[in-house]
Short mmCIF file of C-alpha atoms and ligand atoms in Angstrom, two decimals:
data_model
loop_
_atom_site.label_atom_id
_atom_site.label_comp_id
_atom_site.label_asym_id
_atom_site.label_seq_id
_atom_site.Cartn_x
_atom_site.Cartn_y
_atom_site.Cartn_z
CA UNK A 1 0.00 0.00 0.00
CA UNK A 2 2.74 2.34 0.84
CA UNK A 3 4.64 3.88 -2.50
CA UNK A 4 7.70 4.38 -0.23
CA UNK A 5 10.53 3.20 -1.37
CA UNK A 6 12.99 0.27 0.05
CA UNK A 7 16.01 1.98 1.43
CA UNK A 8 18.54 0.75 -1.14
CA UNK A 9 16.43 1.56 -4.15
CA UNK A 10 16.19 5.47 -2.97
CA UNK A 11 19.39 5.37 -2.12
CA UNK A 12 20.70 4.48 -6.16
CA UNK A 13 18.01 6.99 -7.04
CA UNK A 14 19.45 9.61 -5.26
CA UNK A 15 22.95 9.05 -6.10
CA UNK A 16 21.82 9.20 -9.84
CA UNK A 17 19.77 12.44 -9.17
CA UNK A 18 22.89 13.74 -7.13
CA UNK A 19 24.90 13.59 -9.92
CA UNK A 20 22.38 15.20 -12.29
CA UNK A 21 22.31 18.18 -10.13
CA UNK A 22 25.89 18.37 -9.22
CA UNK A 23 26.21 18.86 -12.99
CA UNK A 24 24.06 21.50 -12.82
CA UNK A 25 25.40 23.37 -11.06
CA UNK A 26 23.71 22.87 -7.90
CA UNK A 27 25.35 22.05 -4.27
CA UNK A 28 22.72 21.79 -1.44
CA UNK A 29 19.40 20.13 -1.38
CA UNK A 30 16.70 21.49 0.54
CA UNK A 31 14.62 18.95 2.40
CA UNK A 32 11.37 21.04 3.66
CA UNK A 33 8.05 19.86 5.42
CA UNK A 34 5.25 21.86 6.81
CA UNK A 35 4.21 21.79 10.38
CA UNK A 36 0.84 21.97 11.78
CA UNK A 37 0.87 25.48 12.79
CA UNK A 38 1.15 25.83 8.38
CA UNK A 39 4.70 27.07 8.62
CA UNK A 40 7.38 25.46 6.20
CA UNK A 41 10.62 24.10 7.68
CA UNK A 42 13.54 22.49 6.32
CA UNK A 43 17.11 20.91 6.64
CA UNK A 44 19.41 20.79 4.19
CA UNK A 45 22.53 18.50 2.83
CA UNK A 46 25.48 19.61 0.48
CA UNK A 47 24.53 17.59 -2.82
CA UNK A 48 26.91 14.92 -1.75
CA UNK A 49 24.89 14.53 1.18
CA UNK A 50 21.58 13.42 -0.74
CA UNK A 51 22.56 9.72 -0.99
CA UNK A 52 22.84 9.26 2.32
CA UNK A 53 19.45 11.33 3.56
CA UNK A 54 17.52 9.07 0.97
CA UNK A 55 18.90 6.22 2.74
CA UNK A 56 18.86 7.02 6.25
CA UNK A 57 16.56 10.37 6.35
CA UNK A 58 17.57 13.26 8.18
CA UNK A 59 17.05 14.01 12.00
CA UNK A 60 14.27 16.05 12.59
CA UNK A 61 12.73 16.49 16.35
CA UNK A 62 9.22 15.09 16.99
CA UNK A 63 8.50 18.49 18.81
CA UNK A 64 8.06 19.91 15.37
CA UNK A 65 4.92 18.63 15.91
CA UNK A 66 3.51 21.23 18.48
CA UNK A 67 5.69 23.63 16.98
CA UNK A 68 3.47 27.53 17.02
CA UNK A 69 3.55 30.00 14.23
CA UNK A 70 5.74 32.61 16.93
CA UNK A 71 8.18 28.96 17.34
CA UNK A 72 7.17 29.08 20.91
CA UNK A 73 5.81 24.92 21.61
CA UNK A 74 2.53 23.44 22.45
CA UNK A 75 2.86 22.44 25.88
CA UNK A 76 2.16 18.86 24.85
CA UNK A 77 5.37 18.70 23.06
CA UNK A 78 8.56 17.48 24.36
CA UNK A 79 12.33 17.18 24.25
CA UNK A 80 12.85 13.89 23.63
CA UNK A 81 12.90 11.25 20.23
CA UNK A 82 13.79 11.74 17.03
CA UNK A 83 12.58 11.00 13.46
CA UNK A 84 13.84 10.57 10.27
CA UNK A 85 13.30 12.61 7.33
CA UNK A 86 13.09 11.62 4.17
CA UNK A 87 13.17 13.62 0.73
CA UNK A 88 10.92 12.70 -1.96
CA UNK A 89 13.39 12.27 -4.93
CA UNK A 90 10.25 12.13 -7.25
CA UNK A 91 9.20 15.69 -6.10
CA UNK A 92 12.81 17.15 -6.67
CA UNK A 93 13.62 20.15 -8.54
CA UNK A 94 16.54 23.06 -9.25
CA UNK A 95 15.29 26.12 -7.81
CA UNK A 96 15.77 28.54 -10.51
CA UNK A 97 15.77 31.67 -7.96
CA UNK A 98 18.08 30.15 -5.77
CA UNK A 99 21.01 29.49 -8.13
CA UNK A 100 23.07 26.49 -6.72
CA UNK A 101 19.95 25.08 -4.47
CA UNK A 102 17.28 22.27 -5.04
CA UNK A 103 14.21 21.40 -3.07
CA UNK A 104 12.20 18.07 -2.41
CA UNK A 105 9.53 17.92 0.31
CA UNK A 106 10.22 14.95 3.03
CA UNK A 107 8.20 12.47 4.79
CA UNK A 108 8.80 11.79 8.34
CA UNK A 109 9.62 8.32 9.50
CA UNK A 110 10.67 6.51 12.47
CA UNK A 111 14.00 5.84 13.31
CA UNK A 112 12.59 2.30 12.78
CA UNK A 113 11.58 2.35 9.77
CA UNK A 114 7.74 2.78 10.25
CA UNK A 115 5.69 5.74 8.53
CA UNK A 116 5.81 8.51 11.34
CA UNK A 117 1.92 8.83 12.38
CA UNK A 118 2.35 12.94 12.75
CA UNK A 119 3.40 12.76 9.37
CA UNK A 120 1.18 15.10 7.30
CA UNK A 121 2.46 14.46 4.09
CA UNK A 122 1.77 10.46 4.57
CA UNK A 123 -1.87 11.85 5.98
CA UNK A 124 -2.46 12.43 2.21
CA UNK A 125 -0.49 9.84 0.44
CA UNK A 126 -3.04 7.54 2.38
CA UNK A 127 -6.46 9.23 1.72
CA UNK A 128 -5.06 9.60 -1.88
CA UNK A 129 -4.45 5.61 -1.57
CA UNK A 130 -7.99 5.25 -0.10
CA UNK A 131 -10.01 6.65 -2.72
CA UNK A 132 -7.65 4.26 -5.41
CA UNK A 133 -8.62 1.65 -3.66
CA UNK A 134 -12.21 2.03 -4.84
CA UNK A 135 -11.61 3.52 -8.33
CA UNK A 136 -11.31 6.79 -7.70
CA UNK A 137 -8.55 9.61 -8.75
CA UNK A 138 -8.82 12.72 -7.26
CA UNK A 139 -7.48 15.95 -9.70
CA UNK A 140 -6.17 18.57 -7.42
CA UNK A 141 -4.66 22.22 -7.47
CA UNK A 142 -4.26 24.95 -5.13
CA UNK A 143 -5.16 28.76 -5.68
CA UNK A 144 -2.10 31.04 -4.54
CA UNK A 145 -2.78 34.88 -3.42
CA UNK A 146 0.01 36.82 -1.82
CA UNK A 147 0.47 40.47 -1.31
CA UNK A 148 3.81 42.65 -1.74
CA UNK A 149 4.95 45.13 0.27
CA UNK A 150 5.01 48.52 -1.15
CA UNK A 151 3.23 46.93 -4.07
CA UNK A 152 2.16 49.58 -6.67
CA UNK A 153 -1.37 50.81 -6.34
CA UNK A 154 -4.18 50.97 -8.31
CA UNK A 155 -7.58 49.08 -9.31
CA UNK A 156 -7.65 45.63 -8.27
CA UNK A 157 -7.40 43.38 -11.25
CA UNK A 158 -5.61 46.64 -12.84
CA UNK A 159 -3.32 47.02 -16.18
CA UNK A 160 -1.76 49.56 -13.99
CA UNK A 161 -0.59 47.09 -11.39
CA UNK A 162 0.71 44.77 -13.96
CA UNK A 163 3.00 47.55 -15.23
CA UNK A 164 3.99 48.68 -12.15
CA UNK A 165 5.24 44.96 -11.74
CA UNK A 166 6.16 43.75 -15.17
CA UNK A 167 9.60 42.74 -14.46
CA UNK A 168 8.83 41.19 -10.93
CA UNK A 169 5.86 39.21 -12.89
CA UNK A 170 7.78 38.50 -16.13
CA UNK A 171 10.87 36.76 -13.61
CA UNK A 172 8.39 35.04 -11.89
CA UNK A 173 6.49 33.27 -15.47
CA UNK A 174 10.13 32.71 -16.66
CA UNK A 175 11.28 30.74 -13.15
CA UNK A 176 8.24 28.78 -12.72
CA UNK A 177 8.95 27.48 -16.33
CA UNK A 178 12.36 26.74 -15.42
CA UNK A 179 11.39 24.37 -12.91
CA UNK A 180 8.94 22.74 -15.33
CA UNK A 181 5.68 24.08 -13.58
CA UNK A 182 2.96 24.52 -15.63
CA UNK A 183 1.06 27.83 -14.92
CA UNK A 184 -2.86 28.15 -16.01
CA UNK A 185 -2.84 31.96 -15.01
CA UNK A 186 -1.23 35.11 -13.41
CA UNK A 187 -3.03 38.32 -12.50
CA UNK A 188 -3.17 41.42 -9.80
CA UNK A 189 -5.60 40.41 -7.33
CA UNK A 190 -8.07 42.75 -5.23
CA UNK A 191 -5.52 44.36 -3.51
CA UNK A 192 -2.69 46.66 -3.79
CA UNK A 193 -0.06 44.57 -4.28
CA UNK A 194 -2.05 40.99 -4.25
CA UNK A 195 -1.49 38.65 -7.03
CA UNK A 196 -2.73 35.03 -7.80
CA UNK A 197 -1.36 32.15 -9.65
CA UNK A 198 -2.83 28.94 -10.48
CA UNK A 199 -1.26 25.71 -11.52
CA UNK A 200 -2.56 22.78 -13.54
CA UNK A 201 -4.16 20.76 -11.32
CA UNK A 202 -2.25 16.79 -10.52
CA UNK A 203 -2.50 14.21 -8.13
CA UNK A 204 -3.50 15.37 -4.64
CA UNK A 205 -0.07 15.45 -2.85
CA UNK A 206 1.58 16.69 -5.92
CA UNK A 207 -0.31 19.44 -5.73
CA UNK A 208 0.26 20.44 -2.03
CA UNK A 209 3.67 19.91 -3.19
CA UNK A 210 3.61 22.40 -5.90
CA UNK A 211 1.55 24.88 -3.90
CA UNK A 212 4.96 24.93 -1.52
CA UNK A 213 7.20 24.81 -4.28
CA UNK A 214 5.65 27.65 -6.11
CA UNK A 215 5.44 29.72 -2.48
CA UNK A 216 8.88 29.54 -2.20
CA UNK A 217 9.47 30.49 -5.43
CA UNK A 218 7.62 33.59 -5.00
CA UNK A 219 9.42 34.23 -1.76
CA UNK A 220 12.51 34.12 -3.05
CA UNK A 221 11.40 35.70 -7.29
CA UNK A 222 9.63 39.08 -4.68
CA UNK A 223 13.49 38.94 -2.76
CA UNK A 224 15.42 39.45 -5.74
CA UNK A 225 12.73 42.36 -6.86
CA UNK A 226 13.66 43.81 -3.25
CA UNK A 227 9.63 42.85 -2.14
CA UNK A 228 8.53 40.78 0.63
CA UNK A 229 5.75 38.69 0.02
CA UNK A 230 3.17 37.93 2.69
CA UNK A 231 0.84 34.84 2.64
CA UNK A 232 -0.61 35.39 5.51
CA UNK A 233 -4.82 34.88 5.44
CA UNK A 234 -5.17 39.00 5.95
CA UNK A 235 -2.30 41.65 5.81
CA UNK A 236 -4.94 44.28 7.18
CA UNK A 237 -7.94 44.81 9.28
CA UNK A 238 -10.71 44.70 7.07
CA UNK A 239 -8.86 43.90 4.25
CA UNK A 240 -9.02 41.28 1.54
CA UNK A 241 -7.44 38.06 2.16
CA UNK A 242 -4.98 35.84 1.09
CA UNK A 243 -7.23 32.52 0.05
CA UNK A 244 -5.94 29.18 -0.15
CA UNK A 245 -8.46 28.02 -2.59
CA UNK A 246 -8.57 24.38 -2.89
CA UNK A 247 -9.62 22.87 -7.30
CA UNK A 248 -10.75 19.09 -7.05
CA UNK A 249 -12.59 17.23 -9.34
CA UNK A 250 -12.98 13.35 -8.81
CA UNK A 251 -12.47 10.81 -11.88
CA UNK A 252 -13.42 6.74 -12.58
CA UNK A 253 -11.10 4.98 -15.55
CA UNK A 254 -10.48 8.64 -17.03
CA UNK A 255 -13.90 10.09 -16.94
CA UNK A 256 -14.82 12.86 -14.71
CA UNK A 257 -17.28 12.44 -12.36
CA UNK A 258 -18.56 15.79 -12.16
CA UNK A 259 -19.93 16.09 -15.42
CA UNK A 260 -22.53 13.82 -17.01
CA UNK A 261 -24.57 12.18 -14.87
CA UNK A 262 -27.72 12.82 -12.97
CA UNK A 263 -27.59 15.05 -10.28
CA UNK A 264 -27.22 18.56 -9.49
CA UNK A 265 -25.91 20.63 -12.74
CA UNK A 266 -24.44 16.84 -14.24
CA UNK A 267 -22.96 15.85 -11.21
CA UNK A 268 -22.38 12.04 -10.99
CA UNK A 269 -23.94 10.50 -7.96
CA UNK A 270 -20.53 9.67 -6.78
CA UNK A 271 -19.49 13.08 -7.19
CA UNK A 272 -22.69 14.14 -5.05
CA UNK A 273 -21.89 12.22 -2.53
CA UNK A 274 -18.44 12.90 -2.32
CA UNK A 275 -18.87 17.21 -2.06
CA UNK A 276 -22.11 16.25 0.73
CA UNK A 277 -19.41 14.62 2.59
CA UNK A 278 -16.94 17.96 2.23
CA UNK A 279 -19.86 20.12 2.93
CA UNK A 280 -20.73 17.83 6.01
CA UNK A 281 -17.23 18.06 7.77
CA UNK A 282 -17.14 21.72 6.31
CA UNK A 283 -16.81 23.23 10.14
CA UNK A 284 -14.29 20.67 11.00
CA UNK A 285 -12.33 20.84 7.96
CA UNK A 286 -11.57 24.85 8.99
CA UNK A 287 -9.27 23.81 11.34
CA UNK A 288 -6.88 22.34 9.46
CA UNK A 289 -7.89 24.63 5.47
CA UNK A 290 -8.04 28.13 7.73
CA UNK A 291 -5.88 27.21 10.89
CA UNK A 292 -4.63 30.40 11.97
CA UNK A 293 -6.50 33.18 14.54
CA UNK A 294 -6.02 35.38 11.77
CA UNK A 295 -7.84 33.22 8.73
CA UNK A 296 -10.97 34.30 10.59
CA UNK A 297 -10.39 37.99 9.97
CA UNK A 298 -10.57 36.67 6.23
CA UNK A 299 -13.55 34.33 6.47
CA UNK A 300 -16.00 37.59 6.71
CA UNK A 301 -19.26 38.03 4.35
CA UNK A 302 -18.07 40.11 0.94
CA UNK A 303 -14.52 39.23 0.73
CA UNK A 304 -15.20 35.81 -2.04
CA UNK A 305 -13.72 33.89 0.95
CA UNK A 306 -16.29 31.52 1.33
CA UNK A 307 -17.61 31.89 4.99
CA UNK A 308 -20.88 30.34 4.57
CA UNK A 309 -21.20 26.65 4.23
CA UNK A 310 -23.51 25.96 1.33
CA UNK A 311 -22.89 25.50 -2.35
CA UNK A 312 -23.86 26.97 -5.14
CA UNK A 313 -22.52 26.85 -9.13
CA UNK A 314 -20.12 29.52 -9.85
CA UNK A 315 -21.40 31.38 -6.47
CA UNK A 316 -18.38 32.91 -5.50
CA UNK A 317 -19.23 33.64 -1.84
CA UNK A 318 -20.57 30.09 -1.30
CA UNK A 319 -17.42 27.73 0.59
CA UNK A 320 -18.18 25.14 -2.07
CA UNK A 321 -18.43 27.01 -5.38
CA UNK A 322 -19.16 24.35 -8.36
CA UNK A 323 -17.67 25.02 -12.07
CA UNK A 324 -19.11 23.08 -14.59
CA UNK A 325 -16.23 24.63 -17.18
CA UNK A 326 -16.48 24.59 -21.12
CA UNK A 327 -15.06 21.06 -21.26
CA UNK A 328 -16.30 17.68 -19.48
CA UNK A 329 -12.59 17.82 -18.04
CA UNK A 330 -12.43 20.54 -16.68
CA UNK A 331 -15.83 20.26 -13.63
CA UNK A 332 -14.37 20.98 -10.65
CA UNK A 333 -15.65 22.03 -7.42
CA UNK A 334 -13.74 24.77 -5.52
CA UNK A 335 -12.98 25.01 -1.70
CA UNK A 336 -13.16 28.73 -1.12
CA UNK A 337 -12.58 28.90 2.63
CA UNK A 338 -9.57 28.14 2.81
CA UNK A 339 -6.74 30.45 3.31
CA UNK A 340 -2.79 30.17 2.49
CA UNK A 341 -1.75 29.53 6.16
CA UNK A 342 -3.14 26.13 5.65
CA UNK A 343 -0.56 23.39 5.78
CA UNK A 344 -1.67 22.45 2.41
CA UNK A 345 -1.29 18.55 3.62
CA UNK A 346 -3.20 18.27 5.86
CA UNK A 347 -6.36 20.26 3.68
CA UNK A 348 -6.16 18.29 1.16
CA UNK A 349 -6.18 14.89 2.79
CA UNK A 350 -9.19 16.63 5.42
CA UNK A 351 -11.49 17.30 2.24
CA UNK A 352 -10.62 13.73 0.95
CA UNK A 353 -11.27 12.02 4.24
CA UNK A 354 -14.42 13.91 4.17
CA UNK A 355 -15.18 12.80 0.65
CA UNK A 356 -14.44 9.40 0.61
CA UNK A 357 -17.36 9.32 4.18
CA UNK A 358 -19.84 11.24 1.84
CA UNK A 359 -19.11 8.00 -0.99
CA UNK A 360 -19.38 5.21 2.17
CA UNK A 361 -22.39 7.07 3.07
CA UNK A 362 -23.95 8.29 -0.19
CA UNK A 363 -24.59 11.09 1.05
CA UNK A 364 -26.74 14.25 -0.97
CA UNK A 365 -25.94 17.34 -1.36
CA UNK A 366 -28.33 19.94 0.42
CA UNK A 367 -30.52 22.59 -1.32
CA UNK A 368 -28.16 24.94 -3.77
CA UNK A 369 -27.94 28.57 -2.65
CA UNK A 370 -27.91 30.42 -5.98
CA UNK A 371 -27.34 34.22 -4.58
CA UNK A 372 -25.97 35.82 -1.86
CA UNK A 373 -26.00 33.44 0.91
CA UNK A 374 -25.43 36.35 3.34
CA UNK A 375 -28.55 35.77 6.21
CA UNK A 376 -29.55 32.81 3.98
CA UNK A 377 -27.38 29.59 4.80
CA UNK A 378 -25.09 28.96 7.93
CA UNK A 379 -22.24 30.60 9.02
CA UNK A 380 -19.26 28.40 8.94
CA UNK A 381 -17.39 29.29 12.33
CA UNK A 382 -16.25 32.58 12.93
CA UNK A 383 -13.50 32.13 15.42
CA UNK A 384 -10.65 29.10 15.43
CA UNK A 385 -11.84 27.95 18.73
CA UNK A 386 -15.17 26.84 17.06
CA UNK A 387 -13.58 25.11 13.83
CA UNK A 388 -11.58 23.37 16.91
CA UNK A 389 -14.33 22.02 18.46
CA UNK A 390 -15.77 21.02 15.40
CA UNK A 391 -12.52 18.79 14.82
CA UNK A 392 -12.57 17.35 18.30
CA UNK A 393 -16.28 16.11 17.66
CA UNK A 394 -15.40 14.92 13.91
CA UNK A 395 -15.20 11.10 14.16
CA UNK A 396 -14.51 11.08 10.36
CA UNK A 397 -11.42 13.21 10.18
CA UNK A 398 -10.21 12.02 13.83
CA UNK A 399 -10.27 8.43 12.27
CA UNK A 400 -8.58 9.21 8.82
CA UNK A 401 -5.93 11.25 10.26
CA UNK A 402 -5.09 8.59 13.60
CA UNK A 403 -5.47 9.83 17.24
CA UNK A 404 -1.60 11.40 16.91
CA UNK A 405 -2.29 13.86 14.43
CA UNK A 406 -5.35 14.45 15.17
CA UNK A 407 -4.15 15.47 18.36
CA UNK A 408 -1.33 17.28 17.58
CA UNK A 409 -3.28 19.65 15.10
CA UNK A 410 -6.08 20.20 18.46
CA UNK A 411 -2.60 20.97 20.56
CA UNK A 412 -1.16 23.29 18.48
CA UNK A 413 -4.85 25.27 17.56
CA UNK A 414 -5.21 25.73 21.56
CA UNK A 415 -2.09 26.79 21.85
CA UNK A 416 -2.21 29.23 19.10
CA UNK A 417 -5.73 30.48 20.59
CA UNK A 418 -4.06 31.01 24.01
CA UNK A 419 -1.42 32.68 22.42
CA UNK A 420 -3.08 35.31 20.34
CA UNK A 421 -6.50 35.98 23.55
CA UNK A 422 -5.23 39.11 24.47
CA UNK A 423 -4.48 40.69 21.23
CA UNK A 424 -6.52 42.48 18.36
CA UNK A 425 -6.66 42.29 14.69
CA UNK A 426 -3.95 44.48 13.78
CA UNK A 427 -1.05 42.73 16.38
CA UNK A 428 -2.72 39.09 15.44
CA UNK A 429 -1.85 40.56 11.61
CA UNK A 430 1.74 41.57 13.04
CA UNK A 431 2.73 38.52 13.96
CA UNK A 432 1.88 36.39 11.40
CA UNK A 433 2.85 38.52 8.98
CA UNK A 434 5.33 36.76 7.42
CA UNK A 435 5.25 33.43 8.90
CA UNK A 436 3.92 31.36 6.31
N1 LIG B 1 -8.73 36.84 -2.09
C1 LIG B 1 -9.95 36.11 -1.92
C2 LIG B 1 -9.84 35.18 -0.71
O1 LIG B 1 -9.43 35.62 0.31
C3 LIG B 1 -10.34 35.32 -3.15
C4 LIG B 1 -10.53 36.08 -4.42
C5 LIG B 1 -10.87 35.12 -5.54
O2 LIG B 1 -12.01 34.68 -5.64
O3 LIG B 1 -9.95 34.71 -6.24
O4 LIG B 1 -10.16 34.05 -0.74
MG1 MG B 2 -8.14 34.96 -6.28
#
């Protein structure tokens, strides 16, 4: 069931890839994970180095795990253990901003050998594995919005902005390329110095892996333009949020299942059943899509972000917006809710945990809202501490992700709610500025 490797086969691998990139120029590999708080960390070998993390993985503290967005810890996590980290040599690529460096993301193991059960990457890998097991392939891409410092002003979606920023943009097109990412679209966002890019969607933990990989590379593209870019859910009271907006459409032996069959606007009944079951753990599913005090300064009526929980085709304030597209291919359904603090892992397995219980249950989806559903449908929680509680009380996402990181994500919300009580919108903003 697991597609992990035996240790001598990724070890060849990586000696091969090792001296592919040494050719190229490129001397450290950067091995990178996110933790539950949604912040990306990392460890790194000189390209020599590689061989042996494939084969052994790299040491990486278990207190990651309660690890806050300030680095302050969770109370529940200790000194003591270790695990093993191990980069995905499939998922490797030459960072084209960072001349000289390459990047895989790593799964965490054991030091004996066993999958590590905090392991959020592996969280996906196995709800990915669980819908194959009945059929199904899940097509998956995430939204990314970030916002520039000093970013040049003017009318949101604006020709203006785009020359303000046509070299910043151009570099960023041209690097993406370079590391063989395929980019739908580009534009200047709401904001003042917001943009959005969106990749073509892949296989679910491919594309939490490209939503990092492409984060970075805007990190490091704004650096080299002397901007620093922000992904956190809201830069400014009141203001227009970063989303994390999660594309997935589900397919059986190539066809997609969105499109064709007999319920709502051509859904298939499988495809039914499998957005009732998102829209079902919707509440719960916040804590781990929108898992930061500050995502619920985003999740606010008018903003597109989605803080209802209802669906409706091509509603763009509904949390489950439907696109039937111009092709079969391309029905999708659309997560809006969910904001770019979100440890992209552990969203994207959530919402296919969720799915695959809508399938086992067949469920049906509720009454579409087709306007505003301002006053009309439910309010998804306002406030982390409610998404929280909604996760504690999920039975469905407590038993796809396992008791440990279940737990772990519940440790590190409470701690993050304790940490922020006493502050307001403008300090939570402060300090998670520039965290993600
Ligand atoms: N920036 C909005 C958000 O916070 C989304 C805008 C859009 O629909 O792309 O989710
Ligand atoms: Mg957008």
């Amino acid at each position: 069931m697991s597609t992990v490797k035996p240790r001598a086969e990724r070890a060849a691998e990586a000696r091969l890839a090792a001296t592919r990139i040494e050719a190229e120029g490129v001397d450290g590999v950067i091995v990178g994970w996110v933790d539950n708080s949604g912040v990306t960390r990392v460890k790194t070998v000189p390209v020599r180095g590689l061989e042996n993390a494939a084969r052994w993985g790299l040491g990486a503290s278990p207190c990651f795990d309660g690890f806050l967005v300030d680095d302050s810890l969770a109370p529940s996590a200790g000194p003591v253990g270790d695990l093993r980290l191990v980069p995905d040599l499939a998922a490797l690529h030459r960072l084209a901003a960072q001349p000289g460096w390459a990047w895989a993301p790593g799964d965490r193991w054991t030091q004996q050998g066993d999958p590590h059960p905090g392991c959020q990457r592996q969280f996906a890998r196995r709800a990915t594995e669980a819908l194959a097991e009945r059929g199904l392939t899940v097509r998956a891409g995430i939204e990314v919005e970030w916002i520039v410092d000093g970013g040049e002003a003017g009318p949101a979606y604006g020709m203006r902005r785009l020359i303000g920023h046509s070299d910043y943009l151009r570099d960023l097109l041209r690097t993406l390329r370079e590391q063989k990412l395929t980019v739908l679209q580009l534009h200047p966002e709401y904001s003042d110095g917001q943009f959005e890019l969106s990749l073509a969607p892949g296989d679910p933990v491919e594309a939490a892996d490209t939503a990092m990989l492409v984060r970075h590379t805007v990190q490091a593209v704004s650096l080299r333009h002397g901007l620093r870019a922000s992904f956190a859910p809201v830069t400014a009271p009141n203001g227009v949020g970063n989303g994390g907006h999660l594309h997935l459409s589900l397919w059986r032996d190539g066809q997609n299942l969105g499109h064709g069959g007999s319920g709502p606007h051509g859904l298939t009944r499988e495809a039914e059943a499998f957005l009732a079951g998102v829209l079902a753990e919707l509440p719960a599913l916040l804590a781990l899509g929108a898992p930061s005090v500050a995502s619920y300064l985003r999740l606010v009526p008018g903003h597109w972000s989605g803080p209802h929980r209802c669906w409706g085709l091509e509603n763009r304030e509904a949390a489950l917006r439907l696109i039937t597209g111009s092709a079969p291919e391309q029905a999708n359904a659309e997560i809006k809710c969910f904001d770019a603090a979100a440890n992209p892992y552990l969203a994207v397995g959530g919402v296919l945990a969720a799915g695959l219980a809508g399938l086992g249950a067949a469920l049906r989806l509720p009454a579409e809202t087709p306007g505003d559903p301002d006053g009309v449908a439910e309010r998804l929680p306002a406030g982390l501490g409610q998404a929280a509680d909604a996760l504690r009380k999920s039975e469905v996402l407590r038993a796809a992700m396992g008791d440990p990181l279940w737990q772990s994500v519940l440790d590190v919300r409470e701690a993050e709610i304790a940490l922020f009580a006493e502050l307001g919108p403008a300090e939570i903003i402060e300090a998670v500025r520039y965290r993600y």
